[in-house]
Coordinates of C-alpha atoms and ligand atoms in Angstrom, one line a residue:
Chain A
M1 CA -7.8 -89.9 6.7
N2 CA -11.6 -91.0 6.1
N3 CA -12.4 -88.8 3.1
A4 CA -15.8 -89.8 3.1
A5 CA -16.5 -88.7 6.7
A6 CA -14.9 -85.3 5.8
N7 CA -17.6 -84.9 3.1
A8 CA -20.8 -84.8 5.3
A9 CA -22.9 -84.1 2.1
G10 CA -22.7 -87.9 2.3
D11 CA -24.2 -89.9 -0.5
K12 CA -24.4 -87.1 -3.1
A13 CA -22.0 -87.2 -5.8
V14 CA -19.2 -84.5 -5.6
P15 CA -17.9 -82.8 -8.6
V16 CA -14.3 -83.2 -9.6
M17 CA -12.4 -81.6 -6.9
P18 CA -8.7 -82.3 -6.6
A19 CA -8.0 -82.9 -2.8
P20 CA -5.0 -80.9 -1.3
A21 CA -2.1 -81.9 -3.3
A22 CA 0.2 -81.9 -0.1
E23 CA -1.3 -84.8 1.3
A24 CA -2.2 -87.0 -1.5
Q25 CA 0.0 -90.2 -1.8
L26 CA -0.8 -90.6 -5.5
V27 CA -1.5 -87.5 -7.7
I28 CA -2.9 -88.2 -11.2
D29 CA -2.7 -84.8 -13.0
R30 CA -4.1 -84.0 -16.4
V31 CA -2.9 -87.5 -17.6
S32 CA -3.5 -88.3 -21.3
K33 CA -2.3 -91.3 -23.6
R34 CA -2.9 -91.8 -27.2
F35 CA -2.1 -94.9 -29.3
G36 CA -1.0 -94.5 -33.0
E37 CA -1.0 -91.3 -35.2
G38 CA -3.4 -89.8 -37.6
P39 CA -7.0 -90.9 -38.3
G40 CA -6.4 -94.5 -36.8
A41 CA -5.3 -93.1 -33.4
V42 CA -6.8 -94.2 -30.1
V43 CA -7.1 -91.7 -27.2
A44 CA -7.2 -94.1 -24.5
V45 CA -6.9 -91.8 -21.7
D46 CA -7.9 -88.2 -21.9
D47 CA -7.0 -85.4 -19.3
M48 CA -7.7 -87.4 -16.2
S49 CA -7.0 -86.0 -12.8
F50 CA -7.7 -87.4 -9.6
D51 CA -5.7 -87.9 -6.2
V52 CA -5.6 -90.9 -3.6
M53 CA -5.0 -90.0 0.0
P54 CA -2.6 -92.2 2.1
G55 CA -4.4 -95.3 3.2
E56 CA -7.5 -94.6 1.0
F57 CA -9.1 -97.2 -1.1
V58 CA -10.3 -95.8 -4.4
A59 CA -11.9 -97.7 -7.4
C60 CA -11.9 -96.6 -10.7
I61 CA -14.7 -98.2 -12.9
G62 CA -15.5 -97.9 -16.5
P63 CA -16.8 -99.9 -19.4
S64 CA -14.7 -102.5 -21.1
G65 CA -12.2 -100.7 -23.4
C66 CA -12.4 -97.3 -21.9
G67 CA -8.7 -97.0 -20.9
K68 CA -8.5 -98.5 -17.4
S69 CA -5.5 -100.9 -18.0
T70 CA -3.9 -98.1 -19.8
L71 CA -4.0 -95.8 -16.9
F72 CA -2.9 -98.9 -14.7
N73 CA 0.1 -99.2 -16.7
I74 CA 1.1 -95.4 -16.7
I75 CA 0.7 -95.4 -12.9
G76 CA 2.7 -98.6 -12.5
G77 CA 5.5 -97.3 -14.5
L78 CA 5.1 -99.8 -17.5
Q79 CA 3.7 -97.1 -20.0
E80 CA 6.4 -94.7 -19.8
E81 CA 5.3 -92.5 -22.7
Y82 CA 2.3 -90.4 -21.5
V83 CA 1.2 -87.0 -21.5
G84 CA 0.8 -85.1 -17.9
N85 CA 2.1 -86.3 -14.7
V86 CA 1.7 -89.2 -12.3
M87 CA 3.3 -88.1 -9.0
I88 CA 4.4 -90.2 -6.2
D89 CA 6.3 -88.6 -3.4
K90 CA 6.7 -85.5 -5.5
S91 CA 8.4 -87.2 -8.3
R92 CA 7.0 -87.9 -11.7
I93 CA 6.4 -91.6 -12.8
A94 CA 8.5 -92.7 -15.6
G95 CA 9.3 -96.3 -14.7
P96 CA 8.2 -99.0 -11.9
H97 CA 8.4 -97.1 -8.5
A98 CA 9.6 -99.0 -5.5
A99 CA 6.6 -98.0 -3.5
V100 CA 4.1 -99.4 -5.9
G101 CA 3.0 -103.0 -6.2
M102 CA 0.8 -104.1 -9.2
V103 CA -1.8 -107.1 -9.6
F104 CA -2.5 -107.7 -13.1
Q105 CA -5.7 -108.4 -14.8
E106 CA -4.3 -111.6 -16.7
E107 CA -3.2 -114.8 -14.8
S108 CA 0.3 -114.0 -13.8
T109 CA 1.6 -116.7 -11.6
F110 CA 4.7 -118.3 -12.8
P111 CA 3.7 -121.7 -13.7
W112 CA 7.1 -123.2 -13.1
R113 CA 7.2 -122.0 -9.3
N114 CA 5.1 -123.4 -6.5
V115 CA 2.9 -121.2 -4.4
L116 CA 5.8 -120.4 -1.8
D117 CA 8.2 -119.7 -4.5
N118 CA 5.7 -117.6 -6.5
V119 CA 5.0 -115.4 -3.3
A120 CA 8.7 -115.1 -2.3
F121 CA 9.7 -113.9 -5.9
P122 CA 10.2 -110.2 -5.0
L123 CA 12.2 -111.1 -1.9
E124 CA 14.4 -113.3 -4.1
L125 CA 15.1 -110.1 -6.2
Q126 CA 16.0 -108.4 -3.3
N127 CA 18.4 -111.0 -2.2
V128 CA 16.5 -111.8 1.1
G129 CA 17.9 -114.9 2.7
Q130 CA 16.2 -118.0 2.2
S131 CA 14.7 -118.6 5.6
E132 CA 13.5 -115.1 6.1
R133 CA 12.3 -115.3 2.6
R134 CA 10.1 -118.5 3.6
D135 CA 8.8 -116.7 6.7
R136 CA 7.7 -113.5 5.1
A137 CA 6.1 -115.5 2.1
Q138 CA 4.4 -117.6 4.5
K139 CA 2.6 -114.7 6.3
F140 CA 1.3 -113.4 3.2
I141 CA 0.2 -117.0 2.2
S142 CA -1.9 -117.2 5.3
L143 CA -3.2 -113.8 4.9
V144 CA -4.9 -114.7 1.8
G145 CA -6.1 -118.0 3.1
L146 CA -3.8 -120.3 1.1
Q147 CA -1.9 -122.2 4.0
G148 CA -1.3 -125.6 3.2
F149 CA -0.9 -124.9 -0.4
E150 CA 2.7 -123.9 -0.3
K151 CA 4.0 -126.8 -2.2
R152 CA 1.2 -126.7 -4.9
M153 CA 2.0 -125.6 -8.7
P154 CA -0.5 -123.1 -9.9
S155 CA -1.9 -125.4 -12.3
E156 CA -3.1 -127.4 -9.6
L157 CA -5.1 -124.5 -8.2
S158 CA -8.4 -122.9 -9.1
G159 CA -8.7 -119.5 -10.9
G160 CA -9.5 -117.6 -7.4
M161 CA -6.5 -119.3 -5.6
R162 CA -4.1 -118.3 -8.4
Q163 CA -5.3 -114.8 -8.1
R164 CA -4.7 -114.8 -4.4
V165 CA -1.2 -116.0 -5.2
S166 CA -0.4 -113.1 -7.3
I167 CA -2.1 -110.8 -4.6
A168 CA 0.2 -112.3 -1.9
R169 CA 3.2 -112.0 -4.3
T170 CA 2.6 -108.2 -4.7
L171 CA 1.8 -107.6 -1.0
V172 CA 5.1 -109.3 0.1
S173 CA 7.2 -106.6 -1.5
G174 CA 5.5 -104.2 1.0
P175 CA 4.1 -101.7 -1.3
R176 CA 2.8 -98.5 0.1
I177 CA 0.5 -98.2 -2.8
L178 CA -1.3 -101.1 -4.2
L179 CA -2.6 -101.0 -7.9
M180 CA -4.9 -103.9 -8.8
D181 CA -6.2 -104.2 -12.4
E182 CA -9.6 -106.2 -12.4
P183 CA -8.0 -108.9 -10.1
F184 CA -11.3 -110.7 -9.8
A185 CA -12.7 -110.3 -13.5
A186 CA -12.3 -114.0 -14.2
L187 CA -14.2 -115.1 -10.9
D188 CA -17.7 -116.1 -10.2
E189 CA -19.8 -113.8 -8.0
Q190 CA -19.5 -115.7 -4.7
T191 CA -15.6 -116.1 -5.0
R192 CA -15.6 -112.3 -5.9
L193 CA -17.6 -111.3 -2.8
L194 CA -15.4 -113.5 -0.4
L195 CA -12.2 -112.3 -1.9
G196 CA -13.4 -108.8 -1.5
D197 CA -13.6 -109.5 2.3
K198 CA -10.1 -110.7 2.4
I199 CA -9.0 -107.5 0.5
T200 CA -10.9 -105.4 3.0
Q201 CA -9.4 -107.4 6.0
I202 CA -5.7 -107.0 4.5
Q203 CA -6.1 -103.4 4.0
Q204 CA -7.3 -103.0 7.6
E205 CA -4.2 -104.9 8.7
L206 CA -1.5 -103.2 6.3
H207 CA -3.1 -99.8 5.8
Q208 CA -1.9 -99.5 2.0
T209 CA -3.0 -97.1 -0.3
T210 CA -5.1 -99.0 -3.1
L211 CA -6.4 -98.2 -6.4
L212 CA -8.6 -100.8 -7.6
I213 CA -9.4 -100.9 -11.4
T214 CA -12.7 -102.6 -12.1
H215 CA -15.9 -102.8 -14.3
N216 CA -17.6 -104.4 -11.5
L217 CA -19.9 -102.0 -9.7
T218 CA -20.8 -104.1 -6.7
E219 CA -17.2 -104.8 -6.0
A220 CA -16.3 -101.0 -6.3
V221 CA -19.1 -100.0 -3.9
Q222 CA -18.3 -103.0 -1.5
L223 CA -14.5 -102.2 -1.3
S224 CA -14.0 -98.3 -1.8
D225 CA -14.0 -95.1 0.0
R226 CA -14.5 -93.3 -3.3
I227 CA -15.0 -94.4 -6.9
V228 CA -13.9 -92.6 -9.9
V229 CA -16.3 -93.2 -12.8
M230 CA -14.8 -93.2 -16.3
T231 CA -16.3 -92.2 -19.6
Y232 CA -16.2 -94.5 -22.6
R233 CA -13.4 -93.6 -25.3
P234 CA -11.7 -91.3 -24.7
G235 CA -11.4 -92.4 -21.0
R236 CA -12.2 -89.3 -18.8
V237 CA -13.3 -88.9 -15.1
K238 CA -17.1 -88.4 -15.4
R239 CA -17.4 -87.9 -11.8
I240 CA -16.2 -89.0 -8.2
V241 CA -18.4 -90.4 -5.9
N242 CA -17.7 -91.0 -2.0
I243 CA -18.9 -94.1 -0.5
D244 CA -20.0 -93.3 2.9
L245 CA -20.8 -96.8 4.2
P246 CA -19.5 -97.6 7.8
R247 CA -16.4 -99.6 8.1
P248 CA -15.4 -102.1 8.9
R249 CA -17.2 -103.7 6.0
T250 CA -18.0 -107.2 5.1
S251 CA -19.8 -108.5 2.0
D252 CA -23.0 -108.3 4.0
V253 CA -22.9 -104.6 3.1
V254 CA -24.3 -105.6 -0.5
S255 CA -27.7 -106.3 1.2
S256 CA -28.1 -102.9 2.9
P257 CA -30.3 -100.1 1.4
A258 CA -27.5 -97.6 1.5
F259 CA -25.4 -99.9 -0.9
G260 CA -28.4 -100.3 -3.3
K261 CA -28.7 -96.6 -3.5
Y262 CA -25.0 -96.2 -4.5
V263 CA -25.4 -98.8 -6.9
A264 CA -28.2 -97.4 -8.6
E265 CA -26.9 -94.1 -8.8
I266 CA -23.4 -95.1 -10.2
W267 CA -25.2 -97.3 -12.7
G268 CA -27.1 -94.4 -14.0
D269 CA -23.9 -92.8 -15.1
L270 CA -22.3 -96.0 -16.2
R271 CA -25.1 -97.2 -18.3
E272 CA -24.7 -94.2 -20.3
E273 CA -21.2 -95.0 -21.0
A274 CA -21.6 -98.7 -21.5
T275 CA -24.3 -98.0 -23.9
R276 CA -22.2 -95.8 -25.9
G277 CA -19.5 -98.1 -26.0
M278 CA -21.5 -100.7 -27.3
E279 CA -23.3 -98.6 -29.9
E280 CA -19.8 -97.4 -31.1
A281 CA -18.6 -100.8 -31.2
E282 CA -21.6 -101.8 -33.2
A283 CA -21.4 -98.8 -35.6
G284 CA -17.8 -99.8 -36.1
A285 CA -18.5 -103.2 -36.9
A286 CA -21.4 -102.0 -39.4
A287 CA -19.0 -99.6 -41.1
R288 CA -16.4 -102.2 -41.2
G289 CA -19.1 -104.5 -42.8
K290 CA -20.2 -102.0 -45.4
T291 CA -16.7 -101.3 -46.7
A292 CA -15.9 -104.9 -46.9
R293 CA -19.0 -105.5 -48.9
G294 CA -18.5 -102.3 -51.2
Chain O
M1 CA -13.2 -122.2 -1.7
A2 CA -15.4 -122.5 -4.7
A3 CA -14.0 -120.9 -7.8
T4 CA -14.4 -121.3 -11.5
E5 CA -11.4 -122.6 -13.5
P6 CA -10.9 -120.4 -16.3
V7 CA -8.9 -121.8 -19.1
R8 CA -5.1 -120.4 -19.0
P9 CA -4.5 -118.2 -21.9
K10 CA -1.2 -119.5 -23.4
A11 CA -0.5 -123.0 -24.6
A12 CA 2.8 -122.6 -22.5
R13 CA 0.7 -123.1 -19.4
S14 CA -0.1 -126.6 -19.9
Q15 CA 3.4 -127.7 -21.0
G16 CA 5.0 -129.9 -18.4
W17 CA 4.8 -127.7 -15.2
T18 CA 2.1 -129.8 -13.5
A19 CA 3.3 -132.0 -10.7
G20 CA 0.7 -134.7 -11.4
G21 CA 1.6 -137.8 -13.1
P22 CA 0.7 -138.9 -16.9
V23 CA -2.4 -140.6 -18.1
S24 CA -2.8 -144.0 -16.1
G25 CA 0.7 -145.6 -16.7
R26 CA -0.5 -149.2 -16.2
D27 CA -3.0 -149.3 -19.2
T28 CA -0.6 -147.6 -21.6
N29 CA 2.3 -150.0 -20.6
L30 CA 0.1 -153.3 -21.1
I31 CA -0.7 -151.8 -24.7
R32 CA 3.1 -151.1 -25.4
I33 CA 3.9 -154.7 -24.3
G34 CA 1.1 -156.0 -26.2
I35 CA 2.5 -154.4 -29.5
V36 CA 5.8 -155.8 -29.0
L37 CA 4.5 -159.3 -28.4
G38 CA 2.3 -159.0 -31.3
A39 CA 5.1 -158.0 -33.7
A40 CA 7.3 -160.8 -32.4
I41 CA 4.7 -163.5 -33.1
L42 CA 4.0 -162.0 -36.4
W43 CA 7.7 -162.2 -37.4
E44 CA 8.1 -165.7 -36.3
G45 CA 5.2 -166.6 -38.1
V46 CA 6.2 -165.3 -41.3
S47 CA 9.8 -166.6 -40.7
R48 CA 8.6 -170.2 -40.2
S49 CA 5.8 -170.0 -42.9
G50 CA 8.6 -170.0 -45.6
W51 CA 6.6 -167.4 -47.6
L52 CA 9.8 -165.2 -47.7
F53 CA 13.5 -166.4 -47.9
Q54 CA 14.5 -167.5 -44.5
D55 CA 17.7 -165.5 -45.0
V56 CA 15.8 -162.1 -45.3
V57 CA 13.2 -163.0 -42.4
P58 CA 15.6 -165.1 -39.8
S59 CA 13.8 -166.6 -36.9
L60 CA 13.9 -164.7 -33.6
L61 CA 16.2 -167.4 -32.2
A62 CA 18.9 -166.5 -34.8
I63 CA 18.5 -162.9 -34.2
G64 CA 18.7 -163.5 -30.5
A65 CA 21.9 -165.5 -30.8
A66 CA 23.4 -162.6 -33.1
I67 CA 22.5 -160.1 -30.4
G68 CA 24.5 -162.2 -27.8
K69 CA 27.4 -162.3 -30.2
M70 CA 27.3 -158.7 -30.9
L71 CA 27.3 -157.8 -27.2
V72 CA 30.5 -159.5 -26.6
N73 CA 32.2 -158.1 -29.7
P74 CA 34.8 -155.6 -28.9
A75 CA 34.6 -154.1 -32.5
F76 CA 31.0 -153.3 -31.6
Y77 CA 31.9 -151.3 -28.7
A78 CA 34.6 -149.5 -30.5
N79 CA 32.2 -148.5 -33.2
L80 CA 29.5 -147.4 -30.7
Q81 CA 32.1 -145.1 -28.9
V82 CA 32.8 -143.5 -32.2
T83 CA 29.2 -142.9 -33.1
A84 CA 28.2 -141.9 -29.5
G85 CA 31.0 -139.2 -29.5
E86 CA 29.9 -137.9 -33.0
V87 CA 26.5 -137.7 -31.7
F88 CA 27.4 -135.9 -28.5
A89 CA 29.8 -133.5 -30.1
S90 CA 27.0 -132.7 -32.7
L91 CA 24.5 -132.0 -30.1
A92 CA 27.0 -129.9 -28.0
I93 CA 28.1 -127.6 -31.0
G94 CA 24.7 -127.5 -33.0
G95 CA 22.7 -127.1 -29.8
A96 CA 24.8 -124.2 -28.4
L97 CA 24.9 -122.5 -31.7
G98 CA 21.2 -123.0 -32.0
I99 CA 20.3 -121.8 -28.6
F100 CA 22.3 -118.7 -29.2
T101 CA 20.7 -118.1 -32.6
G102 CA 17.3 -118.8 -31.5
I103 CA 17.4 -116.2 -28.6
A104 CA 18.8 -113.6 -31.1
L105 CA 16.0 -114.3 -33.5
G106 CA 13.4 -114.7 -31.0
S107 CA 14.2 -111.5 -29.0
N108 CA 15.0 -109.2 -31.9
R109 CA 11.8 -108.6 -34.0
F110 CA 14.1 -107.3 -37.0
L111 CA 16.7 -110.1 -36.9
G112 CA 13.7 -112.4 -36.7
A113 CA 11.7 -111.0 -39.7
A114 CA 15.1 -110.8 -41.7
F115 CA 16.5 -114.4 -41.0
E116 CA 14.0 -116.6 -39.8
P117 CA 12.5 -117.4 -43.3
Y118 CA 15.8 -118.9 -44.3
V119 CA 15.9 -121.0 -41.2
Y120 CA 12.5 -122.4 -42.1
Y121 CA 13.5 -123.1 -45.7
L122 CA 16.8 -124.7 -44.9
A123 CA 15.3 -126.8 -41.9
P124 CA 13.5 -129.4 -43.9
T125 CA 16.1 -129.9 -46.6
P126 CA 17.8 -133.1 -46.3
R127 CA 21.2 -132.6 -44.7
I128 CA 22.9 -135.4 -46.4
I129 CA 23.0 -133.4 -49.6
F130 CA 25.6 -131.5 -47.7
F131 CA 27.7 -134.5 -46.8
P132 CA 30.1 -134.2 -49.8
V133 CA 31.0 -130.6 -48.9
M134 CA 31.5 -131.6 -45.5
I135 CA 33.9 -134.6 -46.6
M136 CA 35.8 -132.2 -48.5
W137 CA 36.1 -129.7 -45.8
F138 CA 36.5 -132.0 -42.9
G139 CA 37.8 -135.3 -44.4
V140 CA 36.2 -138.9 -44.3
G141 CA 36.7 -139.1 -40.3
A142 CA 34.4 -138.3 -37.4
A143 CA 34.7 -134.7 -38.2
S144 CA 32.6 -134.6 -41.2
K145 CA 29.8 -136.4 -39.4
I146 CA 30.0 -134.1 -36.2
A147 CA 29.8 -131.1 -38.7
L148 CA 26.8 -132.5 -40.4
G149 CA 24.9 -133.7 -37.2
A150 CA 25.7 -130.2 -35.7
L151 CA 24.0 -128.5 -38.8
S152 CA 20.9 -130.7 -38.5
C153 CA 20.3 -130.2 -34.8
F154 CA 21.2 -126.6 -35.1
F155 CA 18.3 -125.8 -37.2
T156 CA 15.7 -127.9 -34.7
V157 CA 17.2 -126.2 -31.7
A158 CA 17.3 -122.5 -33.2
L159 CA 13.6 -122.8 -34.4
S160 CA 12.1 -124.2 -30.9
T161 CA 14.2 -121.7 -29.0
A162 CA 13.1 -118.8 -31.1
G163 CA 9.4 -120.1 -30.8
G164 CA 10.0 -120.5 -27.0
M165 CA 11.1 -117.0 -26.6
R166 CA 8.2 -115.5 -28.6
G167 CA 5.7 -117.7 -26.8
I168 CA 6.5 -116.4 -23.4
D169 CA 3.5 -114.9 -21.7
T170 CA 4.0 -111.1 -21.9
V171 CA 2.3 -110.7 -18.5
L172 CA 5.0 -112.4 -16.9
I173 CA 7.6 -109.9 -18.3
R174 CA 5.5 -107.2 -16.9
V175 CA 5.4 -108.9 -13.5
G176 CA 9.2 -109.0 -13.6
K177 CA 9.5 -105.3 -14.5
S178 CA 6.8 -104.1 -11.9
F179 CA 9.1 -105.8 -9.3
R180 CA 12.1 -103.9 -10.7
A181 CA 14.0 -106.9 -11.6
T182 CA 17.4 -106.2 -13.1
P183 CA 18.1 -107.3 -16.7
W184 CA 20.2 -110.3 -15.3
Q185 CA 17.3 -111.4 -13.1
M186 CA 14.8 -111.1 -15.9
G187 CA 17.1 -113.6 -18.0
M188 CA 17.6 -115.8 -15.1
K189 CA 14.3 -116.0 -13.3
I190 CA 11.8 -115.2 -16.2
Y191 CA 13.0 -115.8 -19.6
L192 CA 15.1 -118.9 -19.0
P193 CA 12.6 -121.0 -16.9
A194 CA 9.8 -119.7 -19.3
M195 CA 11.7 -121.1 -22.2
R196 CA 12.8 -124.2 -20.4
V197 CA 10.3 -126.6 -22.0
P198 CA 10.5 -125.6 -25.5
V199 CA 14.2 -125.4 -25.5
L200 CA 14.6 -128.9 -24.0
N201 CA 12.2 -130.3 -26.5
G202 CA 14.3 -128.8 -29.1
I203 CA 17.5 -130.5 -27.7
R204 CA 15.7 -133.7 -27.5
L205 CA 14.6 -133.5 -31.2
G206 CA 18.1 -132.1 -32.1
F207 CA 19.4 -135.4 -30.4
G208 CA 17.2 -137.5 -32.8
T209 CA 18.3 -135.7 -35.9
A210 CA 22.0 -135.7 -34.9
M211 CA 21.8 -139.4 -34.5
V212 CA 19.9 -140.0 -37.7
T213 CA 22.3 -137.8 -39.6
A214 CA 25.4 -139.3 -38.0
L215 CA 24.4 -142.8 -38.8
L216 CA 23.4 -142.0 -42.2
A217 CA 26.5 -140.2 -43.0
E218 CA 28.5 -143.3 -41.7
T219 CA 26.7 -145.4 -43.9
K220 CA 27.6 -143.6 -47.0
L221 CA 31.3 -143.0 -46.6
S222 CA 33.4 -143.8 -43.5
N223 CA 35.7 -146.3 -41.9
Q224 CA 34.1 -146.6 -38.5
G225 CA 31.0 -146.2 -36.4
L226 CA 27.8 -148.2 -36.2
G227 CA 26.4 -146.8 -39.6
Y228 CA 29.8 -148.2 -41.1
M229 CA 29.4 -151.6 -39.2
I230 CA 25.8 -151.8 -40.4
M231 CA 27.1 -151.5 -44.1
Q232 CA 29.9 -154.0 -43.5
I233 CA 27.5 -156.7 -42.0
Y234 CA 25.1 -155.9 -45.1
S235 CA 28.0 -156.7 -47.6
R236 CA 28.4 -160.2 -46.0
F237 CA 24.6 -160.4 -46.2
D238 CA 24.7 -161.7 -42.5
M239 CA 20.9 -161.0 -42.0
P240 CA 20.8 -162.2 -38.3
S241 CA 23.5 -159.8 -37.2
L242 CA 22.2 -157.1 -39.2
Y243 CA 18.9 -157.2 -37.5
A244 CA 20.6 -157.6 -34.2
L245 CA 22.6 -154.5 -34.6
L246 CA 19.5 -152.5 -35.8
I247 CA 17.7 -153.7 -32.5
I248 CA 20.7 -152.7 -30.5
V249 CA 20.6 -149.2 -32.3
F250 CA 16.9 -148.9 -31.8
I251 CA 17.3 -149.6 -28.1
I252 CA 20.1 -147.2 -27.5
A253 CA 18.4 -144.3 -29.4
G254 CA 15.2 -145.0 -27.4
A255 CA 17.1 -145.1 -24.1
G256 CA 19.0 -141.9 -25.1
N257 CA 15.8 -140.2 -25.6
L258 CA 14.2 -141.5 -22.5
I259 CA 17.3 -140.3 -20.5
L260 CA 17.2 -137.0 -22.0
G261 CA 13.5 -136.9 -21.3
R262 CA 14.1 -137.7 -17.6
V263 CA 16.9 -135.4 -17.2
T264 CA 14.9 -132.5 -18.7
G265 CA 11.5 -133.4 -17.2
T266 CA 9.9 -133.6 -20.7
N267 CA 8.8 -137.1 -21.1
A268 CA 5.4 -137.4 -22.7
Ligands
ATP1 N1 -0.7 -101.0 -26.9 C1 -1.7 -100.7 -27.4 N2 -1.8 -100.1 -28.8 C2 -2.9 -99.5 -29.4 N3 -4.1 -99.5 -28.8 C3 -4.1 -99.9 -27.5 C4 -2.9 -100.3 -26.8 N4 -3.5 -100.6 -25.6 C5 -4.6 -100.5 -25.3 N5 -5.2 -99.8 -26.6 C6 -6.5 -99.3 -26.9 O1 -6.9 -98.3 -25.9 C7 -8.1 -98.5 -25.5 C8 -8.1 -98.8 -24.0 O2 -7.6 -100.2 -23.6 P1 -7.6 -100.5 -22.3 O3 -6.7 -101.8 -22.3 O4 -6.9 -99.5 -21.4 O5 -9.0 -100.8 -21.8 P2 -9.8 -101.4 -20.4 O6 -10.6 -100.3 -19.9 O7 -8.6 -101.9 -19.6 O8 -10.5 -102.4 -21.1 P3 -11.0 -103.9 -20.1 O9 -12.0 -103.7 -19.1 O10 -11.6 -104.7 -21.3 O11 -9.7 -104.5 -19.7 C9 -8.7 -99.6 -26.3 O12 -9.5 -99.3 -27.3 C10 -7.6 -100.6 -26.9 O13 -7.7 -100.9 -28.0
MG2 MG1 -8.0 -103.7 -18.9

């Protein structure tokens, strides 16, 4: 189960090496996605392959605009047209899968529902009776540390609290695979670290397979068993790094030397891509400026 | 837990879903009472000064007496009933058609692009110009006023519904889909509540336009209704009664608006 332990080579990066497909819970197999046609087309995801084992926590990291959300939408079944295969339980994803729960990058609480009713939403869709709905929702509200806020409206909560409501709402549906797209992007660093602890603690309790999409290096190393580093446009797998830090982990791990080594190592790769991303964006802006002037 | 408060992305997020109260009610109430008192004092001053004809600006006492008389006049209640019936029938017909059209325009990009310009161009035209046509179609009775009122509130409701439909935060729709909601569940649990505020605001505005249109039409050509009564009083040049009726209409319109606001939870 602990993939990192199997790889005794430890803190060295391993080359892209698909794990045995039979065991994997989520298989991403040569997935590509292009938006548009002709010269204006954008290749958002290009031939990505990696597997996620049952109970594993994998982070997918890359600079802004590299195609992370596109991959997230494909795996979640919200982007049904793509090339290659995303496989769960031996079937190809072409629509939302019952085993998958998604937490979105944007604010996604229902502003007209209070915390309790927001969290109970998936149970309502499954026609679960009211008292059972309340009990189950309550359990996850407590799990994300929001007990006492059941009757509050989202507009009365802070951004971090709203994000925890979204996470609880997804967890209550009992997903075997949890997909999260930059769930903490809008939060400050302290809140992010503490919510990271919550996520670790929840995963220890529920053992769900998790794929976290992020552009935050600290967050990725703090939480993951493995990190998939993506290139900037087209989004490809640059390499996969095993994070061999002891578990159970808390946010204290960020001050350990091993943690620093991982961060420095991955940052080396990431910086190349982020720099390229910025240069391309600047070149694009300059070109547009020239044509506008000319 | 300390956390930043990122600004919510859509304007819709700040519309009416807060449980908190409005800006301090006591201060605004004081200002409102002040305005009414000030206007009354000014009015009475002008009335007594003799600058204008006493007939045109009657004293508040005369108006007060006329209000009292009006409230025991059975003809007033008969006319009120006619007008109220017209307004509510207009609102029911125009509102239902408006919501239906708005959903069609808002959900279908092709339909929206094809037809919405017409709705926009027609919306601000004064509906009263259609009155002669309505009279020819529906006669001089209540039916022509209902048709005209329905026409005016149709545009208001259709435009605000279409806008509400398009204003839905798309991430909420993706949330619904990710939880594998059925089309029926998407409609009932996401689209409908997400559009509640703009649609209800449209209905509230539609109520206003339906009322204006019905009264206006009654003053032009009719044999019953409050608008008709206003013109009758005017022809007698009974100014105190005219003001009395205007004040009563004001109050009824304000109360209607307030009740609609209460019912729909959209009071400012
Ligand atoms: N629906 C779409 N139509 C056209 N282009 C799109 C669409 N969605 C995404 N793209 C393009 O694909 C690329 C990748 O977008 P994506 O949203 O996946 O990036 P991201 O890695 O999630 O970025 P961020 O970290 O800023 O959220 C971008 O260049 C974007 O412009
Ligand atoms: Mg993204």
